[in-house]
Amino acid sequence: MGGLAVVALVGCSAPESAPEVASLSSGSGQAPVTSVERERPRERLDMTAEDLEALLRPYWKCMGEQGIPDKRAMGDLSVEPESDERIAAAEAACAHTVPLPPWEKDPANPESHGFLVRVADCLRGKGVVKVEVVPEESGGYTVALGGAENDSEQITRGLELMSGCEAEASEK
């Protein structure tokens, strides 16, 4: 697979809608809107794998309630795969439980690109030369490791150093 680059997952978020707020209408004859959207949980840079697992529990519970089993816990390959439509419907119903990325990596944060540039600079300073900040389809940015040749040594080294460089970059 020539030319395929591995990208470190540094921020992934489902599209979110603006929260609805209560409003008062004067003379329009409409009833006030009183729906409040639940606040989504947010990842932190310093989360452990256990912390992230706990943060994702409500999502997996919701998906299970929608009839989509937690694939991570399944060892039974005889279970029928879910249709794309069923998965999409379940994901839409559970969107309010999907954790937002850490604020430092959130595309809604105007300083997130600068943060990722500092992370990449830190990695380069520690010998990871095949690293760059690249745009994502979602509109944000991510740190890509391994270059065009998908250098596994550079990818491994970059992933080993990533959390330390994120911590260092967040201090500035």
C-alpha positions as semicolon CSV with decimal commas, in nm:
position;residue;x (nm);y (nm);z (nm)
1;M;0,000;0,000;0,000
2;G;0,231;0,274;-0,115
3;G;0,157;0,634;-0,029
4;L;-0,074;0,560;0,264
5;A;0,002;0,767;0,573
6;V;-0,103;0,670;0,922
7;V;-0,271;0,950;1,108
8;A;-0,264;0,972;1,486
9;L;-0,615;1,014;1,617
10;V;-0,605;1,341;1,803
11;G;-0,955;1,469;1,782
12;C;-1,263;1,312;1,655
13;S;-1,605;1,448;1,703
14;A;-1,945;1,390;1,564
15;P;-2,123;1,694;1,427
16;E;-2,310;1,868;1,700
17;S;-2,608;2,094;1,677
18;A;-2,639;2,422;1,857
19;P;-2,821;2,386;2,186
20;E;-3,178;2,507;2,193
21;V;-3,256;2,775;2,446
22;A;-3,579;2,890;2,594
23;S;-3,720;3,195;2,421
24;L;-4,013;3,420;2,480
25;S;-4,223;3,531;2,187
26;S;-4,415;3,853;2,205
27;G;-4,724;3,862;1,993
28;S;-4,629;3,572;1,763
29;G;-4,879;3,329;1,909
30;Q;-4,607;3,062;1,946
31;A;-4,539;2,878;2,269
32;P;-4,192;2,937;2,415
33;V;-3,928;2,672;2,340
34;T;-3,816;2,504;2,661
35;S;-3,605;2,214;2,533
36;V;-3,253;2,196;2,668
37;E;-2,995;1,978;2,498
38;R;-2,788;1,763;2,730
39;E;-2,425;1,871;2,756
40;R;-2,189;1,623;2,593
41;P;-1,896;1,490;2,795
42;R;-1,547;1,610;2,700
43;E;-1,222;1,415;2,686
44;R;-0,914;1,554;2,859
45;L;-0,553;1,526;2,747
46;D;-0,454;1,356;3,073
47;M;-0,715;1,079;3,056
48;T;-0,606;0,720;3,104
49;A;-0,749;0,437;2,895
50;E;-0,972;0,354;3,193
51;D;-1,094;0,717;3,214
52;L;-1,180;0,714;2,845
53;E;-1,358;0,380;2,880
54;A;-1,570;0,525;3,162
55;L;-1,646;0,833;2,953
56;L;-1,763;0,611;2,665
57;R;-1,991;0,387;2,878
58;P;-2,302;0,603;2,827
59;Y;-2,244;0,592;2,449
60;W;-2,214;0,213;2,442
61;K;-2,514;0,179;2,673
62;C;-2,720;0,401;2,442
63;M;-2,604;0,209;2,134
64;G;-2,706;-0,117;2,307
65;E;-3,048;0,032;2,381
66;Q;-3,074;0,106;2,009
67;G;-3,000;-0,261;1,930
68;I;-2,635;-0,216;1,835
69;P;-2,412;-0,441;2,051
70;D;-2,076;-0,327;2,184
71;K;-1,845;-0,482;1,923
72;R;-1,543;-0,452;2,153
73;A;-1,689;-0,708;2,396
74;M;-1,816;-0,948;2,131
75;G;-1,627;-1,267;2,061
76;D;-1,916;-1,436;1,884
77;L;-1,857;-1,394;1,512
78;S;-2,188;-1,561;1,431
79;V;-2,375;-1,241;1,517
80;E;-2,517;-1,079;1,206
81;P;-2,349;-0,751;1,112
82;E;-2,565;-0,442;1,152
83;S;-2,686;-0,252;0,847
84;D;-2,538;0,089;0,778
85;E;-2,885;0,242;0,816
86;R;-2,937;0,087;1,162
87;I;-2,594;0,200;1,276
88;A;-2,652;0,553;1,143
89;A;-2,990;0,573;1,318
90;A;-2,839;0,450;1,647
91;E;-2,546;0,693;1,620
92;A;-2,788;0,980;1,561
93;A;-2,995;0,878;1,864
94;C;-2,681;0,853;2,080
95;A;-2,497;1,161;1,948
96;H;-2,556;1,345;2,276
97;T;-2,337;1,086;2,455
98;V;-2,036;1,101;2,219
99;P;-1,750;1,272;2,403
100;L;-1,616;1,592;2,258
101;P;-1,240;1,597;2,193
102;P;-1,013;1,764;2,446
103;W;-1,054;2,141;2,416
104;E;-0,694;2,172;2,295
105;K;-0,785;1,957;1,990
106;D;-1,141;2,075;1,934
107;P;-1,201;2,239;1,593
108;A;-1,427;2,486;1,778
109;N;-1,120;2,612;1,966
110;P;-0,953;2,885;1,755
111;E;-0,619;2,795;1,916
112;S;-0,632;2,420;1,838
113;H;-0,419;2,448;1,522
114;G;-0,146;2,626;1,715
115;F;-0,160;2,357;1,983
116;L;-0,114;2,082;1,723
117;V;0,176;2,272;1,563
118;R;0,344;2,285;1,907
119;V;0,284;1,908;1,947
120;A;0,444;1,842;1,606
121;D;0,738;2,071;1,691
122;C;0,789;1,883;2,019
123;L;0,786;1,549;1,838
124;R;1,040;1,676;1,585
125;G;1,258;1,796;1,873
126;K;1,253;1,440;2,008
127;G;1,359;1,285;1,677
128;V;1,027;1,217;1,504
129;V;1,101;1,379;1,167
130;K;0,807;1,238;0,972
131;V;0,532;1,438;1,140
132;E;0,302;1,709;1,012
133;V;-0,022;1,885;1,097
134;V;-0,282;1,810;0,831
135;P;-0,646;1,913;0,778
136;E;-0,923;1,665;0,855
137;E;-1,245;1,622;0,659
138;S;-1,435;1,742;0,967
139;G;-1,277;2,086;0,934
140;G;-1,023;2,048;1,214
141;Y;-0,660;1,939;1,207
142;T;-0,468;1,634;1,321
143;V;-0,107;1,524;1,364
144;A;-0,001;1,277;1,093
145;L;0,291;1,043;1,155
146;G;0,503;0,828;0,923
147;G;0,508;1,040;0,608
148;A;0,411;0,923;0,262
149;E;0,608;0,600;0,305
150;N;0,420;0,510;0,624
151;D;0,743;0,468;0,824
152;S;0,639;0,231;1,104
153;E;0,939;0,321;1,321
154;Q;0,846;0,691;1,305
155;I;0,481;0,613;1,373
156;T;0,565;0,398;1,677
157;R;0,809;0,655;1,815
158;G;0,560;0,938;1,758
159;L;0,280;0,752;1,934
160;E;0,510;0,675;2,229
161;L;0,595;1,045;2,267
162;M;0,254;1,192;2,178
163;S;0,103;1,229;2,526
164;G;0,421;1,387;2,666
165;C;0,434;1,634;2,379
166;E;0,063;1,712;2,420
167;A;0,122;1,786;2,789
168;E;0,423;2,004;2,701
169;A;0,233;2,189;2,428
170;S;-0,064;2,255;2,657
171;E;0,159;2,434;2,909
172;K;0,246;2,710;2,661
